XYZ file of C-alpha atoms in Angstrom:
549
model
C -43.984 -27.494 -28.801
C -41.690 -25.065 -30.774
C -44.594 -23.267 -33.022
C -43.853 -19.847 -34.424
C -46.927 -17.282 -35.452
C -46.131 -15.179 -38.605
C -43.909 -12.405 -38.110
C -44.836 -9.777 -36.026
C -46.972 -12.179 -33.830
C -46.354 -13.332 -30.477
C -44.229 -16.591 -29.878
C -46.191 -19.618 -28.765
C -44.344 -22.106 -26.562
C -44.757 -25.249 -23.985
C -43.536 -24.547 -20.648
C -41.761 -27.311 -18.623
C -44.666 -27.923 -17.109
C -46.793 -28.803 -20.312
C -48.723 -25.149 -20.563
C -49.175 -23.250 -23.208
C -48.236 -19.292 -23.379
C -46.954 -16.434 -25.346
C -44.161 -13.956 -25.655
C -44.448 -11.018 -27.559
C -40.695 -9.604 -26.547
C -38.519 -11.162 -29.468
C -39.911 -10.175 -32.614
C -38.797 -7.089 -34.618
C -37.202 -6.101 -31.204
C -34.283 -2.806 -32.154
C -32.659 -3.595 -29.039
C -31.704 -7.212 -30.683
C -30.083 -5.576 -33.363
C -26.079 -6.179 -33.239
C -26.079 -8.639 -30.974
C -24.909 -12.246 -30.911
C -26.726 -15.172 -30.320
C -25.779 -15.803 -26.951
C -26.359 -12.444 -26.110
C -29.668 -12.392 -27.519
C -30.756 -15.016 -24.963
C -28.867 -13.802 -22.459
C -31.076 -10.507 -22.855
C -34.550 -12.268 -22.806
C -32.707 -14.056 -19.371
C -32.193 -10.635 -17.993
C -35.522 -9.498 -19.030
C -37.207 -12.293 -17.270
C -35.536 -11.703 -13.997
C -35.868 -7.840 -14.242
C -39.814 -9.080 -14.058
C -39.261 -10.804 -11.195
C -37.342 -7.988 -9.237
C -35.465 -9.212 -5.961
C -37.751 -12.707 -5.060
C -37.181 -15.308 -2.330
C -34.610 -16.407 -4.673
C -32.922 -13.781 -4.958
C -32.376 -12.540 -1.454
C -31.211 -16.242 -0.371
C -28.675 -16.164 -3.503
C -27.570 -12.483 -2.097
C -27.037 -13.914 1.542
C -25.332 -17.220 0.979
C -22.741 -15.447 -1.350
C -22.279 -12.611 0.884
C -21.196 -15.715 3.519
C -18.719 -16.443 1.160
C -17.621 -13.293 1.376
C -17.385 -13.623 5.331
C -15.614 -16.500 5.159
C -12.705 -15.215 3.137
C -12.202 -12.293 6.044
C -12.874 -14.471 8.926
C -9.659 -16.281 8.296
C -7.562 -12.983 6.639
C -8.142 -11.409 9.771
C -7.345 -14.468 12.151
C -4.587 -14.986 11.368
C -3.105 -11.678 11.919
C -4.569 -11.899 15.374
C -3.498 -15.212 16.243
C 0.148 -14.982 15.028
C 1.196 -13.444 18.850
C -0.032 -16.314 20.262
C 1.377 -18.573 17.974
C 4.563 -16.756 18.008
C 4.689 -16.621 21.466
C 3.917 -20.515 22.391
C 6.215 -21.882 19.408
C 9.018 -19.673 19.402
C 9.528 -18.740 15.087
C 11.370 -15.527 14.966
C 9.610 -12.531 13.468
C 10.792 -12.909 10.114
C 8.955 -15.997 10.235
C 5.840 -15.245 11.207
C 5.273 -13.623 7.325
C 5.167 -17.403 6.725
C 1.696 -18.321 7.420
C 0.432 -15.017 5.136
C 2.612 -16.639 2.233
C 1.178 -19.915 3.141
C -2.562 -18.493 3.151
C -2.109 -16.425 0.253
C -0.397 -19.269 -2.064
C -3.489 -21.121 -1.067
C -5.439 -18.145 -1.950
C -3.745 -17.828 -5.068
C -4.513 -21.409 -6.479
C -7.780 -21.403 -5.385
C -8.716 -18.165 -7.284
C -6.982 -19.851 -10.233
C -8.429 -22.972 -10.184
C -12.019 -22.084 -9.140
C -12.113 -19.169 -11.339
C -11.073 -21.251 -14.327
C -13.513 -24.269 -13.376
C -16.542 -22.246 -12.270
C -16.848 -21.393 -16.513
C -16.250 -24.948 -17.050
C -18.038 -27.273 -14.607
C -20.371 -24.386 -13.537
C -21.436 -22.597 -10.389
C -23.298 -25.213 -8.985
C -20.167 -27.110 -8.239
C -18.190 -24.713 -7.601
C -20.778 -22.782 -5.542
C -20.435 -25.872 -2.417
C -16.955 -27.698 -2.922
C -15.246 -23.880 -1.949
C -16.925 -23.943 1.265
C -16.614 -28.124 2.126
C -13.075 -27.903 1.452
C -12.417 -24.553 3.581
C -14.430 -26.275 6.825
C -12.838 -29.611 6.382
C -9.478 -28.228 6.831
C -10.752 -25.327 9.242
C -11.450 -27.494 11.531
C -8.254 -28.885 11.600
C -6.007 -26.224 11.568
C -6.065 -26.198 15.765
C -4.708 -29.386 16.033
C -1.528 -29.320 14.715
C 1.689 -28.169 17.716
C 4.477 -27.414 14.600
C 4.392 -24.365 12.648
C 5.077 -26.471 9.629
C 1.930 -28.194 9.867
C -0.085 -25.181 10.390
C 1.424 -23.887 7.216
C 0.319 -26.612 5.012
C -3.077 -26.748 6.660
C -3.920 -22.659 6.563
C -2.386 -23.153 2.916
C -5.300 -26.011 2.167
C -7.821 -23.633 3.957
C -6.345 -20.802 1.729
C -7.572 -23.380 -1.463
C -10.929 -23.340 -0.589
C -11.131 -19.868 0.536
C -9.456 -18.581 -2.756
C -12.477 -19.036 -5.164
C -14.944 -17.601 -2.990
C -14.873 -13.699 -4.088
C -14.880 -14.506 -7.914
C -17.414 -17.159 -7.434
C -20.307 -15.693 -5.459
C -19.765 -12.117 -7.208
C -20.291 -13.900 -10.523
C -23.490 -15.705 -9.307
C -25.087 -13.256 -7.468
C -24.385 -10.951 -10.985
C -26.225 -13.525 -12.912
C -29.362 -13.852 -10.700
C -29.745 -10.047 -9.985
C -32.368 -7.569 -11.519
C -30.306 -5.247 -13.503
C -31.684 -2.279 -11.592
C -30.137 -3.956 -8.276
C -26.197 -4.360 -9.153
C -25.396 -2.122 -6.938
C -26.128 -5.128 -4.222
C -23.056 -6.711 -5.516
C -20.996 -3.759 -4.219
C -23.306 -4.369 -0.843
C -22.404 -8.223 -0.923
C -18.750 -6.745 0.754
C -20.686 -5.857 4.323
C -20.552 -9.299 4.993
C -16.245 -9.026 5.060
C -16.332 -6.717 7.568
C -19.336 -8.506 9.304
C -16.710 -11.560 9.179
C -14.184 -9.377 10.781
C -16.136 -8.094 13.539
C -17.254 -12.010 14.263
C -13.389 -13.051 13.950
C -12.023 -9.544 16.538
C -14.967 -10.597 18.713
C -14.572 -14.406 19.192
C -10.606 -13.691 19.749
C -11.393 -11.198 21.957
C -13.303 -13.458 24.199
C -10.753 -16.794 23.788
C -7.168 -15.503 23.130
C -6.828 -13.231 26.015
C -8.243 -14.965 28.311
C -6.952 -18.846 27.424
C -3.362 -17.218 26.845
C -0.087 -17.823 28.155
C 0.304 -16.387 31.947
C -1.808 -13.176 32.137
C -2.511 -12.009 28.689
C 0.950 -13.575 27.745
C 2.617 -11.857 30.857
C 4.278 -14.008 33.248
C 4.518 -12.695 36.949
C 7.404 -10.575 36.156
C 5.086 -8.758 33.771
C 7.476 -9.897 30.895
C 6.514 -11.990 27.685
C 6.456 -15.722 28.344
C 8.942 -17.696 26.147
C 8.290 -20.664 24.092
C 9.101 -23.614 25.585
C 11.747 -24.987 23.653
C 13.316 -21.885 24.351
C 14.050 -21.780 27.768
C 15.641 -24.264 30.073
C 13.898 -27.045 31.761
C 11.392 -26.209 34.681
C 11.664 -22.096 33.971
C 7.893 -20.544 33.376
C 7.484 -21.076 29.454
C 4.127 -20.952 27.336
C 3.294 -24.490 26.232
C 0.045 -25.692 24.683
C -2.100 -26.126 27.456
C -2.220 -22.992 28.811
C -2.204 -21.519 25.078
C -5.367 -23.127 23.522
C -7.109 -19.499 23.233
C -5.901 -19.322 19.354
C -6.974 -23.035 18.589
C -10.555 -22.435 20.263
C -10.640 -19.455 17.760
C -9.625 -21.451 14.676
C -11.787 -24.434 15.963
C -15.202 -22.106 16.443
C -14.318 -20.876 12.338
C -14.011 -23.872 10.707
C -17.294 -24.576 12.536
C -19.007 -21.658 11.195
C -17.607 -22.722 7.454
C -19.485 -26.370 8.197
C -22.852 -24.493 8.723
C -22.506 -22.158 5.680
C -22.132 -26.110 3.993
C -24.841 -27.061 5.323
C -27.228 -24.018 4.205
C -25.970 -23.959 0.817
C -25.691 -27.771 0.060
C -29.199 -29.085 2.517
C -31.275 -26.131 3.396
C -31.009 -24.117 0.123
C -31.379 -25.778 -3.575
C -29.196 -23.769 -6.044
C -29.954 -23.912 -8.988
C -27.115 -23.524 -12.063
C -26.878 -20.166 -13.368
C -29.226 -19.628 -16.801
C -26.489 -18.138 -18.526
C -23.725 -20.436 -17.944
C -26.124 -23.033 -19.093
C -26.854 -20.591 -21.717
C -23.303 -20.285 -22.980
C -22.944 -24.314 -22.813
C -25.342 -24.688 -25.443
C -27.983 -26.416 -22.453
C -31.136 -24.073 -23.580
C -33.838 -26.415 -22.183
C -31.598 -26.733 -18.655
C -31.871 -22.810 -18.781
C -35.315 -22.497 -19.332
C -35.999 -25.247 -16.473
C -33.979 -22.859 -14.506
C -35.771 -20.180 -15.179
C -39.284 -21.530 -14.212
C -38.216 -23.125 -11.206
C -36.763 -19.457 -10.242
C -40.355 -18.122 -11.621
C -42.471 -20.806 -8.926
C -40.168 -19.982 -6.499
C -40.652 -16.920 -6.382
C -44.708 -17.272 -6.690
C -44.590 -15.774 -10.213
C -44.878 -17.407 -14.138
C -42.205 -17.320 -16.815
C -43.178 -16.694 -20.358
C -39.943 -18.116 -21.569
C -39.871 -21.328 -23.355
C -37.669 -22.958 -25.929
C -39.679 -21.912 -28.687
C -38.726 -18.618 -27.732
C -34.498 -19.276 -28.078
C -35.533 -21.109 -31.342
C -37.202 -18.053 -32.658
C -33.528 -16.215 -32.312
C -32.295 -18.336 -35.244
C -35.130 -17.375 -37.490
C -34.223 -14.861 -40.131
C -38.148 -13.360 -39.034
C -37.268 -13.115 -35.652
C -34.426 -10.523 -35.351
C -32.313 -8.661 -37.275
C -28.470 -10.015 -37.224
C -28.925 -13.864 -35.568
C -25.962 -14.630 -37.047
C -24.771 -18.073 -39.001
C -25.532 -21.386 -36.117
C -23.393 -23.428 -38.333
C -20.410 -21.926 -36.909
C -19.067 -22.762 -33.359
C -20.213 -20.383 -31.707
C -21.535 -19.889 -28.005
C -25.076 -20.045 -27.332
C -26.241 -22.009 -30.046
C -28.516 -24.634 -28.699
C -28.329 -28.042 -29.658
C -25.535 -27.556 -32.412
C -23.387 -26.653 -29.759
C -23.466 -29.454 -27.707
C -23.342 -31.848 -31.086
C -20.064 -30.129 -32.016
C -17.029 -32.310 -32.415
C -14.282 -32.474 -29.864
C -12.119 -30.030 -31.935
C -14.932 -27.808 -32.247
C -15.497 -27.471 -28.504
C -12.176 -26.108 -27.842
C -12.201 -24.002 -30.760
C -15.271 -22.832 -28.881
C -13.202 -22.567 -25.406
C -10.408 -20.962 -26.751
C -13.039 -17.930 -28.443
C -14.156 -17.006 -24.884
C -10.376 -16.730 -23.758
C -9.549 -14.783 -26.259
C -13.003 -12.226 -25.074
C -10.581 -11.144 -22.392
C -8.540 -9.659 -24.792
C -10.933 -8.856 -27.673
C -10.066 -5.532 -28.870
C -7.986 -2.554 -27.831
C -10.417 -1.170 -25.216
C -10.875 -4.736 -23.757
C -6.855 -5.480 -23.360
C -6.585 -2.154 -21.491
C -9.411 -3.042 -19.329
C -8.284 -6.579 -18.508
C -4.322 -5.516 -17.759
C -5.671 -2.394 -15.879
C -7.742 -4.657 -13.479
C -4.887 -7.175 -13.467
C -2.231 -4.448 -11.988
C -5.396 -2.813 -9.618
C -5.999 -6.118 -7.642
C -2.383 -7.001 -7.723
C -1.508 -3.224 -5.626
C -4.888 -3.715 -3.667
C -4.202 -7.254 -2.461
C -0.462 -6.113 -1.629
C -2.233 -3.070 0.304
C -4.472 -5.223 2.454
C -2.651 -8.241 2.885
C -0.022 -6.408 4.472
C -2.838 -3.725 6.142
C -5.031 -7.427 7.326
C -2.240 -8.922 8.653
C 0.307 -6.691 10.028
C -2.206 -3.896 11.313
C -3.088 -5.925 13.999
C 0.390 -6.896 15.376
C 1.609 -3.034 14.803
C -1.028 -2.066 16.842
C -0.101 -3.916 19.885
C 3.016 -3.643 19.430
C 2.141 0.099 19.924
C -0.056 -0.186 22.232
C 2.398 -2.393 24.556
C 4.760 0.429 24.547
C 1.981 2.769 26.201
C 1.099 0.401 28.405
C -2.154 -0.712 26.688
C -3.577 -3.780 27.986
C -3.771 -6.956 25.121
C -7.561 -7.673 25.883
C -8.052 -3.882 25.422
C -5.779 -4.000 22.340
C -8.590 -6.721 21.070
C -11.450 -4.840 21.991
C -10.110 -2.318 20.090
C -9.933 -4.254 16.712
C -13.543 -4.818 17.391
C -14.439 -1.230 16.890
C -12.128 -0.387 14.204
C -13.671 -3.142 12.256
C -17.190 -2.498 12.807
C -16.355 0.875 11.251
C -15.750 -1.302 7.682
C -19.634 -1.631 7.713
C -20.849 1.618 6.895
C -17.639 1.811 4.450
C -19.215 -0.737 2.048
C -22.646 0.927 2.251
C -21.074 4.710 1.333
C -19.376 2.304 -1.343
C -22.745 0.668 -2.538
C -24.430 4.484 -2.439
C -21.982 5.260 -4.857
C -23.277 3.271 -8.020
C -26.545 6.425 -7.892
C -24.122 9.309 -7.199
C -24.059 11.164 -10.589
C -20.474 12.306 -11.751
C -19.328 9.645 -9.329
C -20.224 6.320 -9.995
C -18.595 3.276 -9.628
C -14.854 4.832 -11.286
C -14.210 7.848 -9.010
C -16.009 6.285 -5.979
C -12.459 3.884 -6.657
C -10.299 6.566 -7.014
C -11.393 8.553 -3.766
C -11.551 5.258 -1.617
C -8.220 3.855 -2.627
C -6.543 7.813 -2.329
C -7.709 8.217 1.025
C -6.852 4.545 2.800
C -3.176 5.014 1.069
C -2.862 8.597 2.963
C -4.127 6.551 6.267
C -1.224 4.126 6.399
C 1.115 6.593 5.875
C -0.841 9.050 8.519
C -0.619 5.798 11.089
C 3.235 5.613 10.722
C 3.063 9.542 12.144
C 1.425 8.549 15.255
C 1.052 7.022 18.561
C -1.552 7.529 21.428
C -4.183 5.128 22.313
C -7.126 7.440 20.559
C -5.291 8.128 17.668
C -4.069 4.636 16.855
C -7.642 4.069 16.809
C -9.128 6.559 14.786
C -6.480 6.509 11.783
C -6.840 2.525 12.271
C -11.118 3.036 11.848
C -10.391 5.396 9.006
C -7.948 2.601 6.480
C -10.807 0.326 7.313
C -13.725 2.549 5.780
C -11.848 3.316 2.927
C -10.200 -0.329 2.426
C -14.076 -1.541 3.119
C -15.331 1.035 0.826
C -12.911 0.595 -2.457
C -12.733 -3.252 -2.470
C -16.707 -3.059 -1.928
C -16.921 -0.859 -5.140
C -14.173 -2.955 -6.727
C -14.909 -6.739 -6.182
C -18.653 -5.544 -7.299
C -18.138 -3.962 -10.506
C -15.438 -6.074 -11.920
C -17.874 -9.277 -13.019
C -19.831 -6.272 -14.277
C -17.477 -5.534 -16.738
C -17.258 -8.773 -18.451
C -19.655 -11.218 -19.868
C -20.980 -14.461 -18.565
C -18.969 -17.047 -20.757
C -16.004 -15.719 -19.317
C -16.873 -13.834 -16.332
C -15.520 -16.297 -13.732
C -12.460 -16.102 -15.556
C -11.923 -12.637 -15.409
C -12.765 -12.074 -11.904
C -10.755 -15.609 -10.763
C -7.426 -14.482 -12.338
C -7.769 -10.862 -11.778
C -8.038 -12.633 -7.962
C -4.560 -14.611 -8.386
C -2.617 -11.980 -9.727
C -3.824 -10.152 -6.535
C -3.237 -13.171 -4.429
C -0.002 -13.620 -6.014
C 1.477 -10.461 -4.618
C -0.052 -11.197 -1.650
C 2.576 -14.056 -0.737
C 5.333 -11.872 -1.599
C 4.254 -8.920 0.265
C 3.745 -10.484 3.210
C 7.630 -12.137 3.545
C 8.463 -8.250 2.656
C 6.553 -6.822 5.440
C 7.999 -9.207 7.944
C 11.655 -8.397 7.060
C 10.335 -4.496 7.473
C 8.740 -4.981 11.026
C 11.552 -6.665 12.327
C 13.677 -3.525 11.483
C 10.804 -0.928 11.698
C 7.241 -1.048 13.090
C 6.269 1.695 9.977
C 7.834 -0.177 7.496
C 5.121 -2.497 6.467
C 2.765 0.853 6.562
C 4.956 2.890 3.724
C 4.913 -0.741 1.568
C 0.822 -0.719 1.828
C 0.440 2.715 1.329
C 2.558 3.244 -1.894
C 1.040 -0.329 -3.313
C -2.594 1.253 -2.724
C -1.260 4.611 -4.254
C -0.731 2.475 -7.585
C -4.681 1.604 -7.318
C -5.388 4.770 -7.498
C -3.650 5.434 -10.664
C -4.716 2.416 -12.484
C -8.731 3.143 -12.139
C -8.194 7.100 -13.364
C -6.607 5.332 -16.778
C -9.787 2.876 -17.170
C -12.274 3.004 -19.767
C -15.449 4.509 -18.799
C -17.138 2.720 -20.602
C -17.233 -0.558 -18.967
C -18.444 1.551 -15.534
C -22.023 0.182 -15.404
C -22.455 -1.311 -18.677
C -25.434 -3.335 -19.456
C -24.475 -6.986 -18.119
C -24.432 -10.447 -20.249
């Protein structure tokens, strides 16, 4: 049933379900007026879910994105916990150990490419699941191997699924949100230093204590070599008494399977409405939509008489020509000929780069995550080994040195919420929340290169961490923001590998440094983050909370 009343009546429609109802919010509406087709729809979709405020749904959307979020620090920060370990039983020099951040971080980089290309294309649903199977499949291998080489292929296959997790979930926890609740995307970042926090306190209670000798020490209270480093039958650190880093890497790749198996068997995701929106799939969307509605013990009014009425000259003001390939147009979309459909494709590239204001915005956020993932790449992984490294030379125990990541990165926790609380903060917002965050973890790693007592290593190390928490919360949450659905996951997936991209070089940098200077790799973070801060004064405010399509 597709019936219209006359204009200025309420739109009668069939639900899937075979009812009957109206909607009264399309006709003659003034908010309509300049607006696309797509975007016309994709208003009435935000509309509807605005009525439903934060459901069942909602919340189990929010949580099972914000594990992807954990996921993608659980491993960041293992592996700059386990390199000592790794270092230690298979003897790589230190310039070497920047290896397995390059390998991490190229598998980073393609999977931010690739999943933030295909999550437009094959949709979230997809993409939503194969992220996490592929990261747990190869998690749970990446104990076994006893080469560095094969750990480096492995973390890099790990790095592949864990790359398309931040542009994924932020761009489908976006498209199920109430407008009025964005500012949970900024909160979806708790769960990263949630995953950290899990990561510091698993390796605090395996690597220490199934280490090498006593905490690495053999009885002459000097570092245990490698094995193939020392002659035969001389006290070396070989693989059985080392297995504290693969009972780590082991117990994460098992926490990846059970994210699987809640997203995949316990939960039923449904495909984003607007994707399906975009793809010309209207009667998919409004399926969607009422299965969202029941879910969440309420009714939708939307039917498919009510995306029809969008095409009536009656209905709106401005619907725009359907004959031409555009996005959102029903039916006639999907018809379209072959050549028509990438005519269509190559329109929503081209939205990244659709005027003057838009080019600014998209090279702006390009050059912000490329300096942020430099910052904290080298901050995530070489933090850790700095600081015991330091701590070693005043004679600070390694299981207190672990203990002591736990508390800085607890501290990243009520970072992200200041960074959430910014969104209300008039004057402040999402822009200069960016600006103040980024400032103040940049003067932090330069203020750590200054010091060196047990207290103070501490607090300057808890103090990057709020800020880092606190500017990538504000960051990774606004960015989907700023761009529309059909090419959202785009945005947000190659803003991701331009960050990701810098994040294999800066890693082989910081190595080289640290062998020559333990505050070298602080001065490279700091400056990159310093470049951050630059880039979100010069944005354009007005893509800083915009309405969302």
């Amino acid at each position: 049933m597709a019936e219209l009343k006359e204009a200025g009546g309420p739109i009668l429609g069939e639900t899937p379900d075979g009812k009957v109802t109206e909607y009264t919010g399309v006709v003659n509406d003034p908010e309509m007026d300049g607006l696309s087709l797509y975007e016309k729809k994709a208003l009435l979709v935000n509309r509807e879910l605005d009525s439903h405020g934060m459901g069942k749904y909602q919340w189990y959307i929010f949580f099972l994105c914000g594990m992807g979020y954990m996921i993608d620090l659980l491993y960041a920060q293992a592996f700059g916990l386990v390199v000592p370990a790794l270092q230690q039983e298979l003897g790589f020099s230190t310039e070497d150990s920047g290896d397995i951040f390059s390998s991490f971080n190229a598998g980073l980089c393609a999977g931010a490419f690739v999943w933030g290309i295909l999550v437009d294309i094959i949709g979230r649903q997809y993409a939503f699941n194969l992220t996490v199977l592929i990261t747990s499949v190869f998690g749970l291998c990446l104990g076994a191997p006893s080469n560095y080489n094969g750990i480096l292929v492995l973390t890099a296959f790990v790095g592949f699924g864990v790359g398309g997790n931040i542009p994924i979930d932020t761009t489908i926890c976006l498209e199920f949100l109430p407008q009025n609740r964005r500012f949970l995307l900024a909160l979806l970042s708790i769960f990263q230093p949630i995953g950290v926090v899990v990561c510091s306190g698993i390796a605090y209670g395996l690597v220490p204590k199934y280490a090498c000798g006593n905490g690495g020490l053999g009885a002459d209270g000097e570092l245990l070599k490698a094995c193939s480093q020392v002659a035969a039958g001389e006290p070396c650190c070989d693989k059985a008494s080392n297995m504290g880093w693969r009972y780590l890497l082991f117990t994460l790749g098992a926490i990846c399977l059970c994210v699987f198996f809640l997203r995949f068997v316990v939960f039923h995701f449904q495909e984003s409405p607007k994707y399906l929106l975009y793809r010309g799939k209207d009667e998919k969307a409004v399926k969607v939509l009422h299965h969202i509605a029941k879910f969440n013990g309420r009714e939708s009014s939307i039917t498919m008489a009510v995306f029809d009425s969008l095409t009536n000259e009656n209905s709106s003001v401005g619907s725009g020509d359907t004959d031409n390939p555009i996005l959102g147009a029903g039916s006639k979309q999907v018809t379209r000929s072959f050549g028509e459909k990438v005519k269509i494709e190559l329109v929503r590239y081209k939205m990244l780069f659709a005027n003057a204001t838009m080019a600014r915005l998209t090279i702006l956020v390009w050059i912000t995550y490329m300096f942020d993932y430099w910052g904290f790449s080298i901050a995530g992984g070489f933090l850790p080994q700095i600081l015991l490294k330091k701590g070693r030379e005043i004679k600070v125990s390694t299981a207190t040195t672990y203990r002591n990541y736990v508390i800085i990165y607890i501290c990243g926790i009520p970072g992200v919420l200041v960074g959430a609380s910014m969104y209300g903060v008039p004057l402040v917002g999402r822009q200069w929340g960016m600006v103040i965050s980024s400032a103040l973890m940049g003067v932090s790693l330069f203020v750590f290169s200054a010091i060196n007592t047990q207290a103070s290593n501490v607090g300057v190390n808890i103090m990057e961490y709020f800020f880092q928490s606190m500017f990538n919360a504000i960051l990774y949450g606004w960015t989907p923001e700023a761009y529309p659905a059909p090419i959202r996951g785009t945005a947000c997936g190659v803003a991701s590998f331009w960050g990701r991209l810098f994040s294999i070089v800066s890693p082989l940098i910081a190595a080289h440094l640290l062998a020559k200077s333990t505050n070298g790799p602080l001065y490279l973070a700091g400056s990159g983050v310093f470049v951050c801060t630059v880039c979100i004064v010069l944005m354009p405010r007005k893509y800083m909370g915009s309405k969302s399509f």
